[in-house]
JSON list of C-alpha atoms and ligand atoms in Angstrom, two decimals:
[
{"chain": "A", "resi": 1, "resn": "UNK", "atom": "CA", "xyz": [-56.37, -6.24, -37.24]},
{"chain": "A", "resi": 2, "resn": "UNK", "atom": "CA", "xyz": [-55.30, -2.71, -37.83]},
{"chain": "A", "resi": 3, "resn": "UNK", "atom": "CA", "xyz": [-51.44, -2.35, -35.49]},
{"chain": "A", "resi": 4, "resn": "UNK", "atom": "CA", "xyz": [-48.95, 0.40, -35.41]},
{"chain": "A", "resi": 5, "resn": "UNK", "atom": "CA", "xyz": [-45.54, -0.96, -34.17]},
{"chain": "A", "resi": 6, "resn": "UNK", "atom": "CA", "xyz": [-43.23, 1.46, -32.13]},
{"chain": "A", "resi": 7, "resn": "UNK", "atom": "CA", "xyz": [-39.77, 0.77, -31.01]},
{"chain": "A", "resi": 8, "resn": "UNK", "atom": "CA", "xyz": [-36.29, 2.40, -31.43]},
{"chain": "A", "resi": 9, "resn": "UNK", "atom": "CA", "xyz": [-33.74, 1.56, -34.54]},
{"chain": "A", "resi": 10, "resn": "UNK", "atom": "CA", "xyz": [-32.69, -2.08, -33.42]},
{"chain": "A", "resi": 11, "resn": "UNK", "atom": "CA", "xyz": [-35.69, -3.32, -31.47]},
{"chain": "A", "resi": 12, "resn": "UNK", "atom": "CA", "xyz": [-36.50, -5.94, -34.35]},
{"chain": "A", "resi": 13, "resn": "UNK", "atom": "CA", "xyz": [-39.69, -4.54, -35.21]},
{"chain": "A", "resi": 14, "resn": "UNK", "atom": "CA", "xyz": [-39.10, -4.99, -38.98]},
{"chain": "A", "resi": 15, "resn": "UNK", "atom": "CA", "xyz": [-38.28, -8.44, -38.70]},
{"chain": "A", "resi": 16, "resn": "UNK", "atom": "CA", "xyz": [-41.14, -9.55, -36.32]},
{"chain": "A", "resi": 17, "resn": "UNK", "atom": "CA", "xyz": [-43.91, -7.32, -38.04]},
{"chain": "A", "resi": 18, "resn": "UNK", "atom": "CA", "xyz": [-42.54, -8.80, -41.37]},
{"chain": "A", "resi": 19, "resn": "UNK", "atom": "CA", "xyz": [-43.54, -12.13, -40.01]},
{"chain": "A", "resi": 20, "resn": "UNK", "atom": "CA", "xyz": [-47.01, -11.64, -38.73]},
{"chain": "A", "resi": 21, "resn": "UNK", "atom": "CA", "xyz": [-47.60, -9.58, -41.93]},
{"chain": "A", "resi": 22, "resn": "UNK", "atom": "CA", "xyz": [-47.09, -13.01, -43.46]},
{"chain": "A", "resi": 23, "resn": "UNK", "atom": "CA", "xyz": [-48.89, -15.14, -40.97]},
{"chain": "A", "resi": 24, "resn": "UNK", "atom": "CA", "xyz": [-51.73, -12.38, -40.91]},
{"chain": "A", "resi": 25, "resn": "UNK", "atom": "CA", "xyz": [-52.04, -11.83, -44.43]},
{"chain": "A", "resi": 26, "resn": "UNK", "atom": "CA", "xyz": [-52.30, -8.37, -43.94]},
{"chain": "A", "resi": 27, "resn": "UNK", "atom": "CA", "xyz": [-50.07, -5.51, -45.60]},
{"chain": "A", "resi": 28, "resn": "UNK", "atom": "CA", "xyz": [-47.23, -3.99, -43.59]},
{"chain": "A", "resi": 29, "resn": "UNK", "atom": "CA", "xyz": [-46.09, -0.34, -44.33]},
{"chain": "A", "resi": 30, "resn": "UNK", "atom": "CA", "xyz": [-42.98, 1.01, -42.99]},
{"chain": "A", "resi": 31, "resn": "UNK", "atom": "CA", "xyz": [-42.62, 4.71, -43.28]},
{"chain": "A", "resi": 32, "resn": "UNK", "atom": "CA", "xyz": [-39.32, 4.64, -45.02]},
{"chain": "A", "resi": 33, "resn": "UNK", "atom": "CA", "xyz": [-40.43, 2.49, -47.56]},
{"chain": "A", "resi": 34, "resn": "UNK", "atom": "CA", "xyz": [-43.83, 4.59, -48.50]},
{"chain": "A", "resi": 35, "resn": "UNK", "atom": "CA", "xyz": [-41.02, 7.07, -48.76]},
{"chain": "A", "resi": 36, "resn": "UNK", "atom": "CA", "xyz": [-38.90, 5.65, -51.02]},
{"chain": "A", "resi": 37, "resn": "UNK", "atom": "CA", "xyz": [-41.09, 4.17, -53.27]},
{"chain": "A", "resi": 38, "resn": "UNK", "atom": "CA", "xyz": [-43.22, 7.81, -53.24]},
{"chain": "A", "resi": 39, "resn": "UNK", "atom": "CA", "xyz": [-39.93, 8.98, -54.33]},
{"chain": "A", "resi": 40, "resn": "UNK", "atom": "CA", "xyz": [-39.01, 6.05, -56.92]},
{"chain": "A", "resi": 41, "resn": "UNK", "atom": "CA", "xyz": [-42.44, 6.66, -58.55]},
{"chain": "A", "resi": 42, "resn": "UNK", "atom": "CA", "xyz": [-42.22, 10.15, -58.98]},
{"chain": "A", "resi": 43, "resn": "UNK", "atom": "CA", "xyz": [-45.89, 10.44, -57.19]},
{"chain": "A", "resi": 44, "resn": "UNK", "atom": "CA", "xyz": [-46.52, 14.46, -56.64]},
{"chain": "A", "resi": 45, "resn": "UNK", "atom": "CA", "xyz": [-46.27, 13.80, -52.65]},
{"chain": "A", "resi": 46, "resn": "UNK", "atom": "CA", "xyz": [-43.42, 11.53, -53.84]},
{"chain": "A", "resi": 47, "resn": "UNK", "atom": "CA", "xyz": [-41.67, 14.62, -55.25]},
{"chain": "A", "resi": 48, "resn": "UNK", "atom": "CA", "xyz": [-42.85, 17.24, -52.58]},
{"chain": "A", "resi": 49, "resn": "UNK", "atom": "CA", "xyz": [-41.06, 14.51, -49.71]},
{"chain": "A", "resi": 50, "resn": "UNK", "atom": "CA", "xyz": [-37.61, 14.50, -52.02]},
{"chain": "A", "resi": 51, "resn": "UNK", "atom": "CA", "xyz": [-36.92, 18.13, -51.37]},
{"chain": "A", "resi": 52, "resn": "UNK", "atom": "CA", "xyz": [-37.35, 17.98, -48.08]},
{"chain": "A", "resi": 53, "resn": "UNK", "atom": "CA", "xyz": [-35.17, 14.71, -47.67]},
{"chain": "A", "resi": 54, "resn": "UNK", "atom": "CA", "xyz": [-32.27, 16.24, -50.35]},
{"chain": "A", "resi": 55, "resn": "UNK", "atom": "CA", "xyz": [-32.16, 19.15, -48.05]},
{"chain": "A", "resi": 56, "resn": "UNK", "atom": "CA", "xyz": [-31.82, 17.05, -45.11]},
{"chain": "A", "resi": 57, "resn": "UNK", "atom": "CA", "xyz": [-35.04, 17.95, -42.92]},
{"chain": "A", "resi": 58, "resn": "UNK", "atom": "CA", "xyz": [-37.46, 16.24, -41.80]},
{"chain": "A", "resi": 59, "resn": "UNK", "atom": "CA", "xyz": [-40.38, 15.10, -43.80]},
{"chain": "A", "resi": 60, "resn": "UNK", "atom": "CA", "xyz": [-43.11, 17.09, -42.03]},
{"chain": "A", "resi": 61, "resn": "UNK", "atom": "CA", "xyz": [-46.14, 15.45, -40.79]},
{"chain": "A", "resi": 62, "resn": "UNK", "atom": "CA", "xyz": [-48.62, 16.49, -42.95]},
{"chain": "A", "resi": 63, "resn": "UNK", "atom": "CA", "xyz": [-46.73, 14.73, -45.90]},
{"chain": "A", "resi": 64, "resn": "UNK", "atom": "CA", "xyz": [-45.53, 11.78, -44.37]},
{"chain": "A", "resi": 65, "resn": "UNK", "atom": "CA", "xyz": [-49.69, 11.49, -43.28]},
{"chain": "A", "resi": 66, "resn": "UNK", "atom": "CA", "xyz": [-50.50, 12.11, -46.61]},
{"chain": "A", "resi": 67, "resn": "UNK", "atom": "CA", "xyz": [-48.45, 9.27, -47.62]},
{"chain": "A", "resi": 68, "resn": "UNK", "atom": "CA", "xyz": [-49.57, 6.79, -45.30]},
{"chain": "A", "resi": 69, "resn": "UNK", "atom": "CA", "xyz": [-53.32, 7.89, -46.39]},
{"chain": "A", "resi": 70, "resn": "UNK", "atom": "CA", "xyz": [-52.33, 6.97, -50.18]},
{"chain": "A", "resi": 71, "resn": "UNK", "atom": "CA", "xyz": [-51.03, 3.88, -49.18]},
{"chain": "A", "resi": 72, "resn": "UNK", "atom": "CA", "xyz": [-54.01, 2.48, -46.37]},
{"chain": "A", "resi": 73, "resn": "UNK", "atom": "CA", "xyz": [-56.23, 3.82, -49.83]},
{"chain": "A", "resi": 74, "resn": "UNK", "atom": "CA", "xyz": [-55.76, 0.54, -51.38]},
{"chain": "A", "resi": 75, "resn": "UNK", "atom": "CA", "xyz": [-57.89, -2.51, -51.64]},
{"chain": "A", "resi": 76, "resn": "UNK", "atom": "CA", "xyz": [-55.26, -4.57, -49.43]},
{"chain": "A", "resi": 77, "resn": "UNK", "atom": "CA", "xyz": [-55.88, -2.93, -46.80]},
{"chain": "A", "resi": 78, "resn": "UNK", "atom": "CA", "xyz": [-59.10, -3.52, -46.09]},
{"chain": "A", "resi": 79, "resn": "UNK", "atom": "CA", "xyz": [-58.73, -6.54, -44.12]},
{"chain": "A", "resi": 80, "resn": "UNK", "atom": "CA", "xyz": [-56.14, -5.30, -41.79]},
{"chain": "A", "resi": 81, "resn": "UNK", "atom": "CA", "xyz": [-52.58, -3.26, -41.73]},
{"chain": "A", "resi": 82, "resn": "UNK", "atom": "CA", "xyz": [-49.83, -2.93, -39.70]},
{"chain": "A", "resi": 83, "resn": "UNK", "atom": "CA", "xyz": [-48.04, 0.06, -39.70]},
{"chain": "A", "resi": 84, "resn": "UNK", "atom": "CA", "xyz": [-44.06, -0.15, -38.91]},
{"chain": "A", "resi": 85, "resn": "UNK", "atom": "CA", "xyz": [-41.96, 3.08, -37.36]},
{"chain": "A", "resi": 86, "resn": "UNK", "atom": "CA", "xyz": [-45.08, 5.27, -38.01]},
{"chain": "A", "resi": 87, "resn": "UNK", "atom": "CA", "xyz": [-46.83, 7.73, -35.93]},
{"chain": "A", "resi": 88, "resn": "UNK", "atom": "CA", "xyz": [-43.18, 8.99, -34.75]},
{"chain": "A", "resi": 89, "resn": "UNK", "atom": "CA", "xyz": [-45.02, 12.53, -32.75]},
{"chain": "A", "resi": 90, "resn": "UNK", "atom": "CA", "xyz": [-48.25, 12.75, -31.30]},
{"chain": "A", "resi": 91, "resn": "UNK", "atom": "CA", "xyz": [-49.13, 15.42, -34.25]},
{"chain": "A", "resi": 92, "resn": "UNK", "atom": "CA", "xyz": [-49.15, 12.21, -36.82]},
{"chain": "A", "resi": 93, "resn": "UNK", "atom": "CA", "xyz": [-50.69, 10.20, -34.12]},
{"chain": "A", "resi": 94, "resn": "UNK", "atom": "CA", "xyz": [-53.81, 12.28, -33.78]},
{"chain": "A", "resi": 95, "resn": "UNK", "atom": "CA", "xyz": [-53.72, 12.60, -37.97]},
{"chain": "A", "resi": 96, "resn": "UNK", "atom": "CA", "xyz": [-53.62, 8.74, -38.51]},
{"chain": "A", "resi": 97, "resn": "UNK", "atom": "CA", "xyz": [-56.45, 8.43, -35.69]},
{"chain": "A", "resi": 98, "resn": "UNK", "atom": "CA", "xyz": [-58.98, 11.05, -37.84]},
{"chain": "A", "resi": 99, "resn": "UNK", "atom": "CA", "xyz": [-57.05, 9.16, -41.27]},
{"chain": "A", "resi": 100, "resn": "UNK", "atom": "CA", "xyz": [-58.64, 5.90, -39.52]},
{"chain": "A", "resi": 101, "resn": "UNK", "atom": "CA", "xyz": [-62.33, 7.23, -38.23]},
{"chain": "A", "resi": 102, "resn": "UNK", "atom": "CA", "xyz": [-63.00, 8.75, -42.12]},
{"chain": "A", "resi": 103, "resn": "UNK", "atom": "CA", "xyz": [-62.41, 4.92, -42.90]},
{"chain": "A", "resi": 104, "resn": "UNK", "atom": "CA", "xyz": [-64.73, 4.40, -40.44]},
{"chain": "A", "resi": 105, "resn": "UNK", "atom": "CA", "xyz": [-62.11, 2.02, -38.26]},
{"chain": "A", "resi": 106, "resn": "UNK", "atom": "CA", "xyz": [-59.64, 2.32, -35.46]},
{"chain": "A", "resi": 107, "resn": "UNK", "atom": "CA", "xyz": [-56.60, 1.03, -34.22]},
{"chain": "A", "resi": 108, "resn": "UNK", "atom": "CA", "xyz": [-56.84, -2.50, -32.19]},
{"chain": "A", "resi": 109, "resn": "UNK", "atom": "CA", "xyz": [-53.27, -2.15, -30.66]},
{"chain": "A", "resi": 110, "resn": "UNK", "atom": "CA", "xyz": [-49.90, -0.11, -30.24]},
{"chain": "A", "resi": 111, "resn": "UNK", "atom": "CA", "xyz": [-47.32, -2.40, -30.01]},
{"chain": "A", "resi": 112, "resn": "UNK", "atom": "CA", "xyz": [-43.87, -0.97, -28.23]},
{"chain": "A", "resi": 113, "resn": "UNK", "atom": "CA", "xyz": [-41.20, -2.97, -28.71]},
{"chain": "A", "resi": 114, "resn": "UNK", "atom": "CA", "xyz": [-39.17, -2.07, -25.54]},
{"chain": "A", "resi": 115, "resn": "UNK", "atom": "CA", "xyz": [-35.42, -2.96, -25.42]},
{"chain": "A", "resi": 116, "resn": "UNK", "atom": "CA", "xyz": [-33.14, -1.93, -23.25]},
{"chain": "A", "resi": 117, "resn": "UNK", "atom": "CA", "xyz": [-30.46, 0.62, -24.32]},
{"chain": "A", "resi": 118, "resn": "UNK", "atom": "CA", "xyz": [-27.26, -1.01, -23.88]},
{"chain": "A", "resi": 119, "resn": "UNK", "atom": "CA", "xyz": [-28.52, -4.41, -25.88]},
{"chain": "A", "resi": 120, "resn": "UNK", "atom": "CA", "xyz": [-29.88, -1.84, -28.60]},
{"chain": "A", "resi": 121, "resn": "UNK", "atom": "CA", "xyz": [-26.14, -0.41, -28.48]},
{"chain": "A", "resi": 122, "resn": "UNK", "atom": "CA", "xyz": [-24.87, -3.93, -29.19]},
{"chain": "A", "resi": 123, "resn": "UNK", "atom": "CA", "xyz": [-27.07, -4.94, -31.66]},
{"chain": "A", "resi": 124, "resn": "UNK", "atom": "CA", "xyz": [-27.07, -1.39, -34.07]},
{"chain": "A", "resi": 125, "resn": "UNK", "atom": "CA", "xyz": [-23.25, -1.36, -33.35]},
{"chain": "A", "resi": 126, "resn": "UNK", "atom": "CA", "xyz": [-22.73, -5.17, -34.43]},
{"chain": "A", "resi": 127, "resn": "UNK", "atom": "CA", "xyz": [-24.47, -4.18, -37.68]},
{"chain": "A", "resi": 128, "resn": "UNK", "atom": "CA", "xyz": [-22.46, -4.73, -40.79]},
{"chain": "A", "resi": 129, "resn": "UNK", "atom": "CA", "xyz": [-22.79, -3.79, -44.49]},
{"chain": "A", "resi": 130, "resn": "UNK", "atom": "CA", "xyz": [-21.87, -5.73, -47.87]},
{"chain": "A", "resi": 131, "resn": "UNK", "atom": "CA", "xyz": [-20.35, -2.76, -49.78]},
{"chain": "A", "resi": 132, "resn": "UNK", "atom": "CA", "xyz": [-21.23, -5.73, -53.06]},
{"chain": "A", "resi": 133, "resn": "UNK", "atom": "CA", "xyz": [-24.83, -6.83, -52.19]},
{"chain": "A", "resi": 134, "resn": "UNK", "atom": "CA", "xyz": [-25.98, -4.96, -49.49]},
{"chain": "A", "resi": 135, "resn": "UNK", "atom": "CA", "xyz": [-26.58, -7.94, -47.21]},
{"chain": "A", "resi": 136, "resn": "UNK", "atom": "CA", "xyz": [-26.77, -6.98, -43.67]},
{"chain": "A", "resi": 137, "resn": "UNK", "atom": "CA", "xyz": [-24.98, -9.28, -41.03]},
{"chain": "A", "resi": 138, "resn": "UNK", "atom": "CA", "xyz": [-24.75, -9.05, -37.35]},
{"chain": "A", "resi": 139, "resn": "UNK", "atom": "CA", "xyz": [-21.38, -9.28, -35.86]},
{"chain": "A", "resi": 140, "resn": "UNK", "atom": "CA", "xyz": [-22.53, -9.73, -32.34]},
{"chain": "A", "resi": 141, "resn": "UNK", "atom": "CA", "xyz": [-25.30, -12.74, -33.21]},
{"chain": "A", "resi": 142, "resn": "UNK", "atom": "CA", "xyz": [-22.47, -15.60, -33.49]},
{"chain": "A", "resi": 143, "resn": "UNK", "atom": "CA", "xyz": [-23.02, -16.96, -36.53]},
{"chain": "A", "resi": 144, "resn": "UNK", "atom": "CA", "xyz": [-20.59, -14.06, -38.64]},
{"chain": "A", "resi": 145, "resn": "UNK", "atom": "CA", "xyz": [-18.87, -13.78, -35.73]},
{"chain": "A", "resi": 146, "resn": "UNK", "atom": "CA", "xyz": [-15.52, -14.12, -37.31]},
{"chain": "A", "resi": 147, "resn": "UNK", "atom": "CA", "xyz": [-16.49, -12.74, -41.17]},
{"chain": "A", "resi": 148, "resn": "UNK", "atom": "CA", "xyz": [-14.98, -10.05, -42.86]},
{"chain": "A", "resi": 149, "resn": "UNK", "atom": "CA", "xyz": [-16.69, -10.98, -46.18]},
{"chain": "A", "resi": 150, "resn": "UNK", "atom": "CA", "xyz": [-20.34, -11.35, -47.28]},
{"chain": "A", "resi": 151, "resn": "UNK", "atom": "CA", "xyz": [-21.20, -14.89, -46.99]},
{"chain": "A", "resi": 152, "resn": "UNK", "atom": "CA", "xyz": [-23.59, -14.19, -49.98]},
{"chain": "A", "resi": 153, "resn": "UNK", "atom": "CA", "xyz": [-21.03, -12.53, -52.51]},
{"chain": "A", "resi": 154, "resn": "UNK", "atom": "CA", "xyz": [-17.73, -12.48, -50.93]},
{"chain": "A", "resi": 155, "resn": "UNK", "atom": "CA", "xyz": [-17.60, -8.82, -50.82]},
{"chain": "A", "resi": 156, "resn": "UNK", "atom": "CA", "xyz": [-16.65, -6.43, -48.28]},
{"chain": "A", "resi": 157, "resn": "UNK", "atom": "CA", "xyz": [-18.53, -6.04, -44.59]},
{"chain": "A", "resi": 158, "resn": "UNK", "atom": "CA", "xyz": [-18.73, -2.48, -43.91]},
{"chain": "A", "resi": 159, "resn": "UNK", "atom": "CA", "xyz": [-19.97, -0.36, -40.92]},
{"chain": "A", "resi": 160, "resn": "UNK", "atom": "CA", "xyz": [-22.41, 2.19, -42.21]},
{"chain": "A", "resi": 161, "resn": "UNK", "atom": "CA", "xyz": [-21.89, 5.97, -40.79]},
{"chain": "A", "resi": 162, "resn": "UNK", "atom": "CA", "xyz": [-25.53, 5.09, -38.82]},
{"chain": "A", "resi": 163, "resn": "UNK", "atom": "CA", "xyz": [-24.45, 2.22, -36.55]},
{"chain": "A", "resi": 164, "resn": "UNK", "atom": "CA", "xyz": [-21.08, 3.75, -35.27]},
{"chain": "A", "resi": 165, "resn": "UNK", "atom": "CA", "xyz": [-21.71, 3.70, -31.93]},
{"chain": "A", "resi": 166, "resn": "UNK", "atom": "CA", "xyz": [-21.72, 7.51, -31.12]},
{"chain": "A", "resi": 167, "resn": "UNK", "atom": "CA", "xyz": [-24.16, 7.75, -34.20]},
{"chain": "A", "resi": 168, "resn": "UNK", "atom": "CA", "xyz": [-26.02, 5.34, -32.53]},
{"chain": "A", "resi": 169, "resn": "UNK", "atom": "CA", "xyz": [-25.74, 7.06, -29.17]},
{"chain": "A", "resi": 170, "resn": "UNK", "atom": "CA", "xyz": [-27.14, 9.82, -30.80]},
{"chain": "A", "resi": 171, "resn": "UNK", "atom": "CA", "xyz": [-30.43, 8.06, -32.84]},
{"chain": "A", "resi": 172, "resn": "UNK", "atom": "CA", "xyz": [-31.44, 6.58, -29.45]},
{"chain": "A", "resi": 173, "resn": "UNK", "atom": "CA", "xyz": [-31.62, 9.69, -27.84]},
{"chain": "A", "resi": 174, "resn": "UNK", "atom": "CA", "xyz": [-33.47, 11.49, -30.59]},
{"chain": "A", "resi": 175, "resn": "UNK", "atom": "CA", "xyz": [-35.74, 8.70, -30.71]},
{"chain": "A", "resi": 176, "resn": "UNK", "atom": "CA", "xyz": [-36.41, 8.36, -27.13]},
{"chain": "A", "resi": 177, "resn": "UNK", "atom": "CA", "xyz": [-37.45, 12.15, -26.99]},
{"chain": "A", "resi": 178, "resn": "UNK", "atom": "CA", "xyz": [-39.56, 12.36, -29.80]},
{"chain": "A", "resi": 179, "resn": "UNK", "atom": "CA", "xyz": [-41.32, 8.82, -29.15]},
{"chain": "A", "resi": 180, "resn": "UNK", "atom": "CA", "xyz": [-41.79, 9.56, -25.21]},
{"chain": "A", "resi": 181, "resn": "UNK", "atom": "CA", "xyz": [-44.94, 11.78, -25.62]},
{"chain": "A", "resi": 182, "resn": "UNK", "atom": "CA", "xyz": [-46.06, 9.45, -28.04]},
{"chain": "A", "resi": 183, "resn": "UNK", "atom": "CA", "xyz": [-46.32, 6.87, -25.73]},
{"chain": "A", "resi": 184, "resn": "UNK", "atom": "CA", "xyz": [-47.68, 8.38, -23.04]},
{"chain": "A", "resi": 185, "resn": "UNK", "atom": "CA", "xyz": [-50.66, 9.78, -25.55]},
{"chain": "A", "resi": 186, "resn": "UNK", "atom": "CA", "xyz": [-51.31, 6.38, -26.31]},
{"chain": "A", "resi": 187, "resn": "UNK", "atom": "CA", "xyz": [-50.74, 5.02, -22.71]},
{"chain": "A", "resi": 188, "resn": "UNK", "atom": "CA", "xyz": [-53.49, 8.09, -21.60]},
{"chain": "A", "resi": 189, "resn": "UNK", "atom": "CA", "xyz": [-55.55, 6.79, -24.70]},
{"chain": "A", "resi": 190, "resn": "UNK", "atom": "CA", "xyz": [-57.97, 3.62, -24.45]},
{"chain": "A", "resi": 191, "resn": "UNK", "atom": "CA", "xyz": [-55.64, 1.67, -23.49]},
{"chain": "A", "resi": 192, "resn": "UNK", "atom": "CA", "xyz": [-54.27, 0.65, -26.85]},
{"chain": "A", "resi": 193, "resn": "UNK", "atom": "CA", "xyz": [-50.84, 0.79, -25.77]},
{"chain": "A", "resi": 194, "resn": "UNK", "atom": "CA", "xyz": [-49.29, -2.77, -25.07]},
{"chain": "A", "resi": 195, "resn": "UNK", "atom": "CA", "xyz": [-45.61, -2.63, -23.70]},
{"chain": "A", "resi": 196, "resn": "UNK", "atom": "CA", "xyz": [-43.67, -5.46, -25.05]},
{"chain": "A", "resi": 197, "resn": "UNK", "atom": "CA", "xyz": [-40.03, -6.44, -23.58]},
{"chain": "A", "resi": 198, "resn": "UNK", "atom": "CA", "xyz": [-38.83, -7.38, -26.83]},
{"chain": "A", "resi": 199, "resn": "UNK", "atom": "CA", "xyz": [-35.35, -9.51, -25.56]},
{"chain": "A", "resi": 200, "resn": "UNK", "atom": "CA", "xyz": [-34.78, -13.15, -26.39]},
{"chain": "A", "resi": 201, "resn": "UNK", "atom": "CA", "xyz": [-34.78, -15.29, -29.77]},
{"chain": "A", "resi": 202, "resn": "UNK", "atom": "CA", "xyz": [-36.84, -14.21, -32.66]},
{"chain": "A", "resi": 203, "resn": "UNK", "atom": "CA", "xyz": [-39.10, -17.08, -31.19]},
{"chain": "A", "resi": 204, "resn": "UNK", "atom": "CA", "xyz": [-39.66, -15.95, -28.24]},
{"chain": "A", "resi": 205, "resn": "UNK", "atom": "CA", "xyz": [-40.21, -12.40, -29.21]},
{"chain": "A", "resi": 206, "resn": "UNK", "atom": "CA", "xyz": [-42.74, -13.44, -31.72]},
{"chain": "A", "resi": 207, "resn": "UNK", "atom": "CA", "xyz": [-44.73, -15.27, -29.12]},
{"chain": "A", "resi": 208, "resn": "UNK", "atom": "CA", "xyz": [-44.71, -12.27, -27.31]},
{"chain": "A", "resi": 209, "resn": "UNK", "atom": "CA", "xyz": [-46.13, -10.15, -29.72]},
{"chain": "A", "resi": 210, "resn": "UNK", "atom": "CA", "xyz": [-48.76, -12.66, -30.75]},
{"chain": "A", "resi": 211, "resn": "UNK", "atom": "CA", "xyz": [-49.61, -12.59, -26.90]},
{"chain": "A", "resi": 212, "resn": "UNK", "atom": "CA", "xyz": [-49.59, -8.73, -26.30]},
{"chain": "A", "resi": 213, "resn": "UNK", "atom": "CA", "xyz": [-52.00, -8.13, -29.65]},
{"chain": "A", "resi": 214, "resn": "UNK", "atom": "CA", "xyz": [-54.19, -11.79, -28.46]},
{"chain": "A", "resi": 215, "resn": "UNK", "atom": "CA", "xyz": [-53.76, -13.53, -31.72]},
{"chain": "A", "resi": 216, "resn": "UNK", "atom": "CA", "xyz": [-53.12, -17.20, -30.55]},
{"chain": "B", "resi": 1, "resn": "ZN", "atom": "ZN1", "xyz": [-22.60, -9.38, -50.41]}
]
């Protein structure tokens, strides 16, 4: 099963492609991560992406491709992948589909988790941040409802400078307008593109997911 994942900041792609990872046995690779660990390791693409990220651009898409071809190089891969938050243009979506034929393979699905903007708003801006551990807890899911302190270390909940809600605002909107042609290349294209309404429990999201990509 080779699956790309799309879906604004908040749409719980992480934690649902986490899961079937698991279940699957397949690797997952988000974007940031390849990053980060590119970075960590002090790989030459590694150091090439730091610049551009210290300087505050964008990572262009030949790099960020480049990355994602180091990382589908392994033998883990083989058997499957599932790619989390990447393509984000159609430029990186036309790379990873000539990345995929000179593996001789192709994608089986595109997987858009689809949530609508003012729950997004609710979740990102319920977000909170241990300043000790780093733990993340949702304000708005009930259970932390009332916490000011990380039920993990005791420390302090913070709101990162991403999730304030005109931050947020803002990351929705640059998202939607770079991830709208995307979609509606892949929507054009085979019809890989499953559309999945990605509200509920992490249950019933999950089931949903297993449905739109027909694993049972
Ligand atoms: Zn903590």
């Amino acid at each position: 099963m080779n699956l790309v994942l799309l879906g604004p900041p908040g749409a719980g792609k992480g934690t649902q492609g986490d899961r079937l990872a698991g279940e699957c046995r397949v690797p997952k690779y988000a974007t940031g991560d390849i990053l980060r660990e590119a970075v960590r390791e002090g790989t030459e693409l590694g150091r090439e992406a730091k610049g551009y990220m210290e300087r505050g651009e964008l990572v262009p898409d030949e790099l960020v491709l480049a990355l994602v071809r180091e990382a589908l190089a392994g033998s883990e891969a083989e058997g499957g992948f599932i790619l989390d938050g990447f393509p984000r243009t159609v430029a990186q979506a036309e790379g990873l589909r000539r990345l995929l034929e000179e593996r001789g393979c192709e994608l089986d699905a595109v997987v858009y988790f689809d949530v609508p903007e003012a729950e997004l708003l609710r979740r990102l801006s319920g977000r909170r941040v241990c300043s000790g551990c780093g733990a993340v807890f949702n304000v708005t899911s009930g259970l932390e409802a009332a916490a000011e302190t990380c039920a993990r270390c005791g420390g302090e909940l913070e709101t990162r400078e991403d999730d304030k809600p005109e931050t947020v605002l803002n990351r929705l909107r640059v998202y939607r307008e770079s991830t709208m042609p995307l979609l509606a290349w892949y929507r054009k294209d085979s019809g890989l593109l499953r559309e999945l309404v990605a509200v509920g429990s992490v249950e019933e999201v999950y089931e949903n997911l297993r449905g739109a990509i027909g694993c049972s």
